[in-house]
XYZ file of C-alpha atoms in Angstrom:
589
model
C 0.000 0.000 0.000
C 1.621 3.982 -1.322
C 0.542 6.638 1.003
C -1.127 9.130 -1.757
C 0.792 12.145 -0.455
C 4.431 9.860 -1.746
C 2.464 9.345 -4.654
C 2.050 13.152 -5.520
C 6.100 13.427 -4.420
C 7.185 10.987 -6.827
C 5.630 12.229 -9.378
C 7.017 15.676 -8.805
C 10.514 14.128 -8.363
C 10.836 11.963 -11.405
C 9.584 15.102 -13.218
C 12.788 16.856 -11.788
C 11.097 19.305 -9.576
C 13.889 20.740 -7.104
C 11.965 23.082 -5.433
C 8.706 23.772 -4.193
C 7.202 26.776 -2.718
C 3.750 26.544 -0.243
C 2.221 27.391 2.828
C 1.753 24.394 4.914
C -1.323 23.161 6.119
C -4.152 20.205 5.878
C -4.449 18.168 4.047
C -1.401 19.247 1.899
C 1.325 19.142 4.344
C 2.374 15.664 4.063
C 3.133 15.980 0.417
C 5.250 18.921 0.951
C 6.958 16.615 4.319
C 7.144 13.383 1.317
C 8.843 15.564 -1.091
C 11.303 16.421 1.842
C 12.030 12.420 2.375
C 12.882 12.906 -1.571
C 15.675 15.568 -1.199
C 13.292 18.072 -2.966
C 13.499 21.147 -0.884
C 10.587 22.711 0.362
C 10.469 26.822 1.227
C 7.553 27.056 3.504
C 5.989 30.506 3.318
C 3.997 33.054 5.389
C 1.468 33.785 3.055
C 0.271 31.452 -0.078
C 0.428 34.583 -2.436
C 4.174 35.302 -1.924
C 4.532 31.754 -2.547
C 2.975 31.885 -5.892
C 4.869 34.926 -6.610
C 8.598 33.230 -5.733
C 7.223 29.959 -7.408
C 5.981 32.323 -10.751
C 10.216 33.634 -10.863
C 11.542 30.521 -10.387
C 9.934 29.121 -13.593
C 11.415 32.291 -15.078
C 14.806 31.911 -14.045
C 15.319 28.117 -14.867
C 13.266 27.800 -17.671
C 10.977 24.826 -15.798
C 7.652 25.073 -13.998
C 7.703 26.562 -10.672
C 5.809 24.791 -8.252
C 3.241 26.154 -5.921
C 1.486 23.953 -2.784
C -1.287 24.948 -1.190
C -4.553 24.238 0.355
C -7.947 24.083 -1.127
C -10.617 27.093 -0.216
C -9.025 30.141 0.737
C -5.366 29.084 -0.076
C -6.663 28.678 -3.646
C -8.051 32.357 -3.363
C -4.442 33.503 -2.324
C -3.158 32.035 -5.334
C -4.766 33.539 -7.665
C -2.692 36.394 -7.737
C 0.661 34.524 -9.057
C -1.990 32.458 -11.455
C -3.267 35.787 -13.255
C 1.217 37.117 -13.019
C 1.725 33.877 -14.167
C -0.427 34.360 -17.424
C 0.246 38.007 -17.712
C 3.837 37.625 -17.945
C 3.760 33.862 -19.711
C 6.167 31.813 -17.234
C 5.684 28.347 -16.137
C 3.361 27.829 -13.347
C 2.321 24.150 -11.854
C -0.018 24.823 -8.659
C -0.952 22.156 -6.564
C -3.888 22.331 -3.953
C -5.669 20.525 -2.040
C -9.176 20.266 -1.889
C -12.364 18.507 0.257
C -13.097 15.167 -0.152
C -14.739 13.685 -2.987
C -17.683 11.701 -0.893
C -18.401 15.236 1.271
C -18.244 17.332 -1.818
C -21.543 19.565 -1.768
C -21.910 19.428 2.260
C -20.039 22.379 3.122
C -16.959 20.269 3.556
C -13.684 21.898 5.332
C -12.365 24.401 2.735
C -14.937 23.228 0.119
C -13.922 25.269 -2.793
C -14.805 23.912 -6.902
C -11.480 25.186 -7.648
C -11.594 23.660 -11.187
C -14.703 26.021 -12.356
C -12.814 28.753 -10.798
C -9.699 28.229 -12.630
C -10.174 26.456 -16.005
C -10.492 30.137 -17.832
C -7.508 31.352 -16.469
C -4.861 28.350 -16.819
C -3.645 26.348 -19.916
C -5.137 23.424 -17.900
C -6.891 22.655 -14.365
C -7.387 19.098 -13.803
C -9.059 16.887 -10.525
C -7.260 13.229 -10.965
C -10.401 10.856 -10.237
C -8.312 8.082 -8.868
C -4.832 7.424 -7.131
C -3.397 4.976 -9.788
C -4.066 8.501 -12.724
C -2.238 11.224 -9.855
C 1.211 10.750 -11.909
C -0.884 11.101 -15.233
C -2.386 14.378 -14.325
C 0.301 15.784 -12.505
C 2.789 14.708 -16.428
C -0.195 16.470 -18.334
C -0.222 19.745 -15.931
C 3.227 20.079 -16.077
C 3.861 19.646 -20.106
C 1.146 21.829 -20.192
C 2.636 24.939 -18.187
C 6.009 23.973 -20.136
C 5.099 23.731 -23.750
C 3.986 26.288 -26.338
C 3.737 29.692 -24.409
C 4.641 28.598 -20.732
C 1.583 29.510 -18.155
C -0.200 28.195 -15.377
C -1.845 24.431 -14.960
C -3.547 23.490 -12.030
C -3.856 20.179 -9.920
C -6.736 20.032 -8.144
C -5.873 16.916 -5.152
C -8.803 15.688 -2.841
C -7.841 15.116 0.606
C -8.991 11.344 0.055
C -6.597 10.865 -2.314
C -3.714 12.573 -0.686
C -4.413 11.062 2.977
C -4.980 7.803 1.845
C -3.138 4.423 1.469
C -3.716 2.185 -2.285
C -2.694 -0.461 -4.028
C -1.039 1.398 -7.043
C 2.030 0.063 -9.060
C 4.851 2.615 -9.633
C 4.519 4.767 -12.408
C 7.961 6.454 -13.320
C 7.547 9.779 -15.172
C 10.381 11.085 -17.395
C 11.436 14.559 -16.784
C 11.658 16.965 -20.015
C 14.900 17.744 -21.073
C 13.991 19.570 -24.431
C 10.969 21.231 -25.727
C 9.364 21.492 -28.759
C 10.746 25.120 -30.698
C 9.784 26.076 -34.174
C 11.175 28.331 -36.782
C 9.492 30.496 -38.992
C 9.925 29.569 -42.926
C 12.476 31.016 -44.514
C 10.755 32.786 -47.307
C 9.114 34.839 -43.829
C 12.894 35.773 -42.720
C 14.165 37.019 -46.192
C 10.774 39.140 -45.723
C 12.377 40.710 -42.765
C 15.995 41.127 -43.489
C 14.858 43.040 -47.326
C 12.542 45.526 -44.978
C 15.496 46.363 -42.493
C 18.137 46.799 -45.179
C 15.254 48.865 -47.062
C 14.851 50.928 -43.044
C 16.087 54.341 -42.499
C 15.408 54.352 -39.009
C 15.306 50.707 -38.196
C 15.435 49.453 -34.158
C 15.258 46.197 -32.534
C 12.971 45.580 -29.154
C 13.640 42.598 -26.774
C 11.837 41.394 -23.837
C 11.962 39.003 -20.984
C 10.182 36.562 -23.092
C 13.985 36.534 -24.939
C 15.473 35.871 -21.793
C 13.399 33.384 -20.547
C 13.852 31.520 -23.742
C 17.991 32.117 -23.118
C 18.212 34.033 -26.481
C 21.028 36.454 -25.778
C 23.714 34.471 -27.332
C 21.837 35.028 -30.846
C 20.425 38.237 -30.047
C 23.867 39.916 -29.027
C 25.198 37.973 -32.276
C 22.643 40.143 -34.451
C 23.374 43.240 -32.954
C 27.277 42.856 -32.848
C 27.024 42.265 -36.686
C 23.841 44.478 -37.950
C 25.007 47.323 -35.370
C 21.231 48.291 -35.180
C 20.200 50.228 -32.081
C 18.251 48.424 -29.815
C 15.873 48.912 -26.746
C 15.245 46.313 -24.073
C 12.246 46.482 -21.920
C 12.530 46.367 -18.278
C 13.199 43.103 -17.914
C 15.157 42.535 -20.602
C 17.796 44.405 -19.931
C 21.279 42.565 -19.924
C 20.349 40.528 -23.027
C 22.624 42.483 -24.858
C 25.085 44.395 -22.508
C 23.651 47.557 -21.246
C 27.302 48.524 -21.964
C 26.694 47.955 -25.761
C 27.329 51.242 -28.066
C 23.923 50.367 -29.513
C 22.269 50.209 -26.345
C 19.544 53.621 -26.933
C 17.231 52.794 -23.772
C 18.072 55.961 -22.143
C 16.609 57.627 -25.541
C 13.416 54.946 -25.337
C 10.843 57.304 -26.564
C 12.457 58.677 -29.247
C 13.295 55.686 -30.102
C 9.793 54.480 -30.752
C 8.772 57.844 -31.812
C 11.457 57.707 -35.297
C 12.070 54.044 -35.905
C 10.353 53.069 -39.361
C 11.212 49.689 -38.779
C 10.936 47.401 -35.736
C 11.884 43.776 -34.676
C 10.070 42.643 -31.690
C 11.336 39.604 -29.995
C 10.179 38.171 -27.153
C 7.767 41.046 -25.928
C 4.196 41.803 -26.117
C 3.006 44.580 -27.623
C 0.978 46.039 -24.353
C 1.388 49.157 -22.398
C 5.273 48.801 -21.138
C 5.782 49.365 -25.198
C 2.637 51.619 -25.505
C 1.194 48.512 -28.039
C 3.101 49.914 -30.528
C 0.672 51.985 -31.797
C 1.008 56.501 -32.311
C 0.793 59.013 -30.597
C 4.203 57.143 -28.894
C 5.180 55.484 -32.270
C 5.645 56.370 -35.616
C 2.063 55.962 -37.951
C 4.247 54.646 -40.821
C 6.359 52.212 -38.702
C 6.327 48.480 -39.495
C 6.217 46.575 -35.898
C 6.896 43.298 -37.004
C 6.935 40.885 -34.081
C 8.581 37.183 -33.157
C 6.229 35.381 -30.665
C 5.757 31.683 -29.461
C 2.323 32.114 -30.267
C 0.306 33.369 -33.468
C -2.411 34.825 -31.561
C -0.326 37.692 -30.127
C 0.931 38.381 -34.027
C -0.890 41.791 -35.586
C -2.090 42.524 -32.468
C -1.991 46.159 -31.338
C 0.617 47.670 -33.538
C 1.748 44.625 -34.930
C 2.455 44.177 -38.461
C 0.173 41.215 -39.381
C 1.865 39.688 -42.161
C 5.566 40.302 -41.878
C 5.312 38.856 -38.220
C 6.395 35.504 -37.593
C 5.571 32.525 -34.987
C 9.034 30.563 -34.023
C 11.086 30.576 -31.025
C 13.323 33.574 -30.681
C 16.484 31.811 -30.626
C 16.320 30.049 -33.831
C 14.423 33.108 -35.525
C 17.366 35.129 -34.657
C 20.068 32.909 -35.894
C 18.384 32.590 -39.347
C 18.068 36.075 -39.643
C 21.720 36.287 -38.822
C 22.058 33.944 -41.707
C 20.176 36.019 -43.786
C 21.306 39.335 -43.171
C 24.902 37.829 -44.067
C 27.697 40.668 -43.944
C 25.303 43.201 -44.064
C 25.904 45.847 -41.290
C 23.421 49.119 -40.834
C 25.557 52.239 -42.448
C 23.083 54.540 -40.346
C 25.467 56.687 -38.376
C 25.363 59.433 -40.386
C 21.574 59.329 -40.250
C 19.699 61.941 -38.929
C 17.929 58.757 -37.032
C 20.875 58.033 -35.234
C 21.847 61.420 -34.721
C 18.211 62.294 -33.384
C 18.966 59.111 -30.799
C 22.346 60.133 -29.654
C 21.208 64.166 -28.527
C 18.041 62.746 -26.923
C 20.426 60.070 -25.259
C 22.731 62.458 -23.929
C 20.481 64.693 -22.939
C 18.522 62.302 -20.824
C 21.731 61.398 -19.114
C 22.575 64.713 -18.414
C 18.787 65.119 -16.884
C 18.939 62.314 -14.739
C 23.181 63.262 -13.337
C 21.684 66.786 -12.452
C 19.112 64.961 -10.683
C 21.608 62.760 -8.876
C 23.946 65.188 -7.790
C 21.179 67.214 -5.661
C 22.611 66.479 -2.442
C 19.414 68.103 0.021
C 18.058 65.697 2.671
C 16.387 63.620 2.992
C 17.979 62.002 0.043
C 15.816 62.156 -2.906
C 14.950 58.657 -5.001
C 18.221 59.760 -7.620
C 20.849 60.266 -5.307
C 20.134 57.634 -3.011
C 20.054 55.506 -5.874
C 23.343 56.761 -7.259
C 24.397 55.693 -4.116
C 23.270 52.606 -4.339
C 24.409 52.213 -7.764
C 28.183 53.019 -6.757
C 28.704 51.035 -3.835
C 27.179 47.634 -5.140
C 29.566 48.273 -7.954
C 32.470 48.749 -5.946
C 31.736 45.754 -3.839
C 30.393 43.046 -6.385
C 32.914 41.117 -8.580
C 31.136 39.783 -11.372
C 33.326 36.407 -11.135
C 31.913 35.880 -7.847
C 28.738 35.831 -9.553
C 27.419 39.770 -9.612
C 24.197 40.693 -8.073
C 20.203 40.115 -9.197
C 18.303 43.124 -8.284
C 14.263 42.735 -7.697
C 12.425 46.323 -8.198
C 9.154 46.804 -7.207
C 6.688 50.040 -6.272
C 5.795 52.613 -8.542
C 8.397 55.468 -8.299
C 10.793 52.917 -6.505
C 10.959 50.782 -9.807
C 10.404 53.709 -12.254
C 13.358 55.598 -11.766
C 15.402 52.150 -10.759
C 15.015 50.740 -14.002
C 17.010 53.665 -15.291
C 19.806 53.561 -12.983
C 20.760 50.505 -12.743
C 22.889 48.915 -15.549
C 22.948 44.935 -16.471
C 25.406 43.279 -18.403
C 23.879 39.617 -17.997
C 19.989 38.431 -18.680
C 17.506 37.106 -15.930
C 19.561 39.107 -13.352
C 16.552 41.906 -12.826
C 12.839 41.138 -11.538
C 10.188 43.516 -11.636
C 6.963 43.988 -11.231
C 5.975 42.957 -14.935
C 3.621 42.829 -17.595
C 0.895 42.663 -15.089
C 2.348 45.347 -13.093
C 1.867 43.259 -9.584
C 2.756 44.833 -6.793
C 3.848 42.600 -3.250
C 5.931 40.321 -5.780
C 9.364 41.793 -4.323
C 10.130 39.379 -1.272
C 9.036 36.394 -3.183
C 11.367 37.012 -6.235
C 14.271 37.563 -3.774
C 13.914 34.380 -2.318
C 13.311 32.742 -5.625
C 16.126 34.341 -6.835
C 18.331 33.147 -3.906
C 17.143 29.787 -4.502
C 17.663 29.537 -8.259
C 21.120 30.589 -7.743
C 22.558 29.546 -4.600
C 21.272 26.743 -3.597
C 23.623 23.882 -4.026
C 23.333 22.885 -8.153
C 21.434 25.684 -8.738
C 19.049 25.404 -11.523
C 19.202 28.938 -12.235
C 21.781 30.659 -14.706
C 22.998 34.028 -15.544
C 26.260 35.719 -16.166
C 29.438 33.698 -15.081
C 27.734 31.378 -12.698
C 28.125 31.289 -9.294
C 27.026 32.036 -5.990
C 24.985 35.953 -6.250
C 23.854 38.569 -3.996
C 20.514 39.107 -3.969
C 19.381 43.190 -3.703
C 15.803 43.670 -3.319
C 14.834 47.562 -3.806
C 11.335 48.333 -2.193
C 8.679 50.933 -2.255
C 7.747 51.265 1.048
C 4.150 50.460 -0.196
C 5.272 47.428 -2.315
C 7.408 46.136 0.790
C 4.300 46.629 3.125
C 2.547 43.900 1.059
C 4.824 41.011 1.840
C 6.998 41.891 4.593
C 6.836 39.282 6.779
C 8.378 37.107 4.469
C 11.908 38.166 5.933
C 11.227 36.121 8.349
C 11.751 32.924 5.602
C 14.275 34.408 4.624
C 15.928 34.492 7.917
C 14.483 31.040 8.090
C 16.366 29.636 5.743
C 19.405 31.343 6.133
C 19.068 33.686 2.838
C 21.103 36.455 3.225
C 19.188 38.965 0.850
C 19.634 42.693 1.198
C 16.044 44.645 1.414
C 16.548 48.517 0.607
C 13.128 50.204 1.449
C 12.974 53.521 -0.213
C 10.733 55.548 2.794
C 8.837 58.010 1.247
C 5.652 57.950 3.584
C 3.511 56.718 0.820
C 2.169 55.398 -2.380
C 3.976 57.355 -5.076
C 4.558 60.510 -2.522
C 4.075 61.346 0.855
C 1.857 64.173 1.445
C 3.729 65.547 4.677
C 7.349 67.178 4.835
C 7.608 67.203 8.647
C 6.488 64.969 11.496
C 4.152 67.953 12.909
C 2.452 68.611 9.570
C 1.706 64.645 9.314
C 0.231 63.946 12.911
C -2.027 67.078 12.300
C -3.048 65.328 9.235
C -3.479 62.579 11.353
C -5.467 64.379 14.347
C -7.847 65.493 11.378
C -8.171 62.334 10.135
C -9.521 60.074 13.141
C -11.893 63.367 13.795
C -13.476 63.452 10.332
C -11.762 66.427 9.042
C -10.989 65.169 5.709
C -11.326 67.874 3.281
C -8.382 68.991 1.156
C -4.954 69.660 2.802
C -6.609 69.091 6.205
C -6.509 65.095 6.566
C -4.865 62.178 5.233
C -4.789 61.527 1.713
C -5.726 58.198 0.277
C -2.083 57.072 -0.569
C -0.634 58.306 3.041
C 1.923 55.590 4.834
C 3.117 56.291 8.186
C 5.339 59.005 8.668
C 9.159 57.280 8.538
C 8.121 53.820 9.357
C 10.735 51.628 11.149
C 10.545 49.129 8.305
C 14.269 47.951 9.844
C 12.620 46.575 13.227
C 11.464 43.700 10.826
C 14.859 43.009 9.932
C 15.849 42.220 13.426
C 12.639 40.651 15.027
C 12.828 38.415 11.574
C 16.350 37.370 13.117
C 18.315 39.100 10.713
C 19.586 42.751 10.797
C 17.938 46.126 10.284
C 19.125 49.393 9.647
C 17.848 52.713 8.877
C 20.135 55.682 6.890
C 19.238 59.222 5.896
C 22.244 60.763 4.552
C 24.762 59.518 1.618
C 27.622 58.219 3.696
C 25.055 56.064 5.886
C 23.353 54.547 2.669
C 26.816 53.877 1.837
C 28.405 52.152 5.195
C 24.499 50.248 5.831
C 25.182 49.380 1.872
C 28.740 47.745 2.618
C 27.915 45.585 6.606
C 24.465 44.340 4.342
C 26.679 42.985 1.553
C 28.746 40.868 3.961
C 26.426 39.918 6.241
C 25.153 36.117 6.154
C 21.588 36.692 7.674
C 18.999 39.109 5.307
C 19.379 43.149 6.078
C 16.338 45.397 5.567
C 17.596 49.176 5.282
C 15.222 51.256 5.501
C 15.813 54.784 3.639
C 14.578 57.825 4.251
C 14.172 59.929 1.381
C 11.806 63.137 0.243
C 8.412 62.548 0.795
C 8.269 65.176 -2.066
C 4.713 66.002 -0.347
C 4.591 69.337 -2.711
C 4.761 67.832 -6.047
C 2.480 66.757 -7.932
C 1.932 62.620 -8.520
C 4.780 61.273 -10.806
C 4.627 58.167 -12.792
C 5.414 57.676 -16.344
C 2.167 55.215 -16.595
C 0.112 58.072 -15.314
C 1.582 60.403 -18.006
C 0.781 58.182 -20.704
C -2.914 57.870 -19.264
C -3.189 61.407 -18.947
C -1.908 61.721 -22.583
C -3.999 59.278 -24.138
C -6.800 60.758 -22.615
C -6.757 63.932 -24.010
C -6.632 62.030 -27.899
């Protein structure tokens, strides 16, 4: 007789699952305690959304499903978020849950949930195995499913009978996958391609995580190196090719898009991080002609719908390479590239006024400059460099900017689906994908990396507690919260000016100026205290040479560090985000 909780182990072992990320608790805890007995490691979590989130990054950064445990009902519910960041931002996702048993279903059982109704819209596949002898089946099907085509989410839906339960089953040994299915596009399609870009005046290429994900930098640098067209990554796909790179025009993005006449998209959607490709942001006349996994995402938005192709990015890229032969863009005398290189420099200029303002508190740019100059100094990329997670609004915003990346899959953000409270499960993804013992995740030269996380305060708020697994498990990650006293802004200067905000809040007195506004935080929370009940260490700057001396003991220390930063709660300016501009913009059309 096979307990049915070893049953649902095995199968995730002989599929090569490593990791798995849950909240324990009935009736799923003995599969994550099996899995244990199997030398899969299990990071037990506070909270089954952060779970999803870390389990969501860790199918980004090793190319495999993450794994997600969790119990039926509510847990289910708490899921949901990494299910819907799962889809938005098309990385592998295999949740697990458990669920009432099958005789009591319909009687109000304990944590009675019909998960699979709930679910089957938003996943590739949700599945409820009927017996214990088809668990390995379903659990092989869910996992191809959130593997091939364009990676996503597949569900397991796992009674308590069947987990809790002892049967007569013969061993059924799954094979993991090694390889995947990838398709090129025809080659007719690619000489399409190259005869519009050596046709271009203003041509650019785009890349995205989807790039990285699909490890396409090799090619992707290759086409640049030889082609010398300017790119743009998106957020997340910086470090494909070397931020470093001569061709590298992200600090000119908008101008970018606002010229180009021609445009290779690989391995990003077409949504609102690239304003979907469509005017007042981009050129009417440009061609957008895209490289997706997946033909439905191909004319969409600004997409051209006939010189875009469906093939893996990888092998797209090298036949265009091919293709393109010794051909190298002669556009440096253009007034394209000219137009790039003053909007370029004049950005830069912009954003080293902005970092040289030393008032305190330290605004966002010169703490971040900060930042940016110690982790430099200290890191050695041969020891394996550092993977920074962003999230918040302003915190990520300006961030992105800042910080430059020489090596794919080494910077997390908050993503397609913009999800905020993701930050403290990346980081411990990230730790785990890379320094666990054989990691499974790769980037740059290998080896063992320092994991940064930099927080809104808001973003932080969401997930906090998880330091404390962290600390758990020994993860020394590096939390910088950026303390502005709210979401996007503060709307107090002083201490006084805040608790008479407050004082007018708990008596009612909410008109304008006079109370709290919706997006107040505390007034210089002592987000470090979290850091040292957690068991690690917590610290708290507000001047340059603090950030810089908290920066250096949190890079050697061997427990996690939460700094938190006071900076300008900038209460007398109005609300700043470059989403909110564009909104405003397109608004007015």
């Amino acid at each position: 007789m096979v307990y049915g909780a070893k049953i649902i182990a095995q199968a995730l072992y002989d599929l090569g699952v490593k990791v798995i990320f849950g909240t324990p608790g009935l009736p799923c805890t003995d599969i994550a305690q099996e899995s244990l007995y199997l030398g899969i490691r299990y990071i037990s979590f506070r909270n089954e959304q952060a779970a999803a989130y870390a389990a969501t990054a860790y199918g980004y950064l090793t190319g495999k499903p993450g794994v997600c445990l969790s119990v039926g009902g509510p847990g289910v519910f708490h899921v949901i978020a990494g299910i819907h960041h799962a889809a938005g931002n098309s990385w592998p996702l295999l949740v697990l849950s458990g669920s009432s048993e099958t005789h009591n279903i319909g009687k109000a059982a304990f944590q009675e949930a019909d998960a699979i109704s709930l679910l089957t819209p938003h996943t590739k596949l949700a599945v409820r195995p009927p017996s214990a002898d088809l668990i390995p089946k379903f659990i092989n099907d869910a996992y191809r499913a959130a593997l091939f085509g364009r990676p996503g989410l597949a569900f397991v839906d796992l009674p308590a009978n069947l987990i809790l339960g002892h049967f007569d089953v013969e061993r059924q040994k799954l094979q993991p996958y090694n390889e995947i299915p990838r398709s090129v596009a025809p080659r007719n399609k690619i000489q399409d391609i190259v005869s519009t870009f050596k046709a271009a005046k203003a041509p650019l290429v785009v890349f995205g995580k989807g790039a990285a994900y699909g490890r396409a930098e090799g090619q992707i640098r290759r086409l640049i190196e030889r082609t010398g067209i300017p790119f743009v990554p998106t957020p997340m796909g910086k470090g494909i090719v070397p931020d470093s790179s001569p061709h590298n025009f992200s600090a000119a993005r908008s101008t970018a898009f606002k010229h180009a006449d021609v445009v290779l998209v690989l391995g990003a959607k077409l949504n609102w991080i690239l304003s979907f490709g469509l005017p007042p942001k981009w050129s009417p006349d440009v061609k957008v002609i895209q490289v997706d996994l997946n033909a439905d995402e191909l004319g969409k938005n600004g997409g051209h719908p006939t010189l875009s192709v469906v093939g893996d990015v990888g092998l797209v890229v090298d036949e265009l390479i091919t293709h393109f032969g010794d051909w190298k863009w002669q556009g440096r005398s253009t007034d394209f590239y000219r137009t790039l290189q003053a909007a370029q420099s004049k950005n830069k200029e912009k954003a080293a006024e902005k970092a040289a303002v030393s008032t305190l508190p330290m605004k966002y740019e010169k703490a971040y400059d900060v930042l940016k100059a110690t982790l430099d100094r200290l890191s050695d990329p041969k020891d394996g460099g550092i993977v920074y997670i962003s999230e918040g609004a302003n915190a990520m915003d300006i961030g992105r900017t800042v910080f430059a990346m020489e090596h794919p899959r080494i910077r997390l953000d908050a993503g397609s689906y913009a999800t905020m409270g993701v930050g403290m499960g990346y980081a411990i993804a990230s730790w785990a994908a890379y320094n666990f013992p054989h990691p499974e995740g790769q980037a740059g030269s290998g080896g063992r990396k320092k994991i940064v996380a930099i927080e809104g305060d808001s973003a932080f708020g969401f997930s906090a507690i998880e330091v404390e697994t962290m600390a758990r498990y020994q993860m020394d990650i590096v939390v910088f919260v950026m303390n502005n006293n709210g979401v996007y802004r503060g709307d107090s200067n002083t201490l006084e000016s805040w608790q008479e905000r407050q004082r007018n809040t708990v008596a009612g007195t909410t008109a304008e100026g006079e109370g709290l506004s919706a997006w107040a935080l505390g007034y210089q929370t002592a987000y470090e205290s979290i850091g040292e009940f957690a068991g690690g260490i917590g610290l708290v700057v507000r001047t340059p040479d603090e950030l810089r001396e908290a920066t250096e003991k949190a890079y050697y220390a061997r427990t996690p560090v939460v700094i938190n930063v006071i900076i300008d709660p900038q209460a007398d300016l109005p609300m700043d985000f470059s989403w909110l501009d564009m909104v405003k913009k397109d608004s007015k059309l």
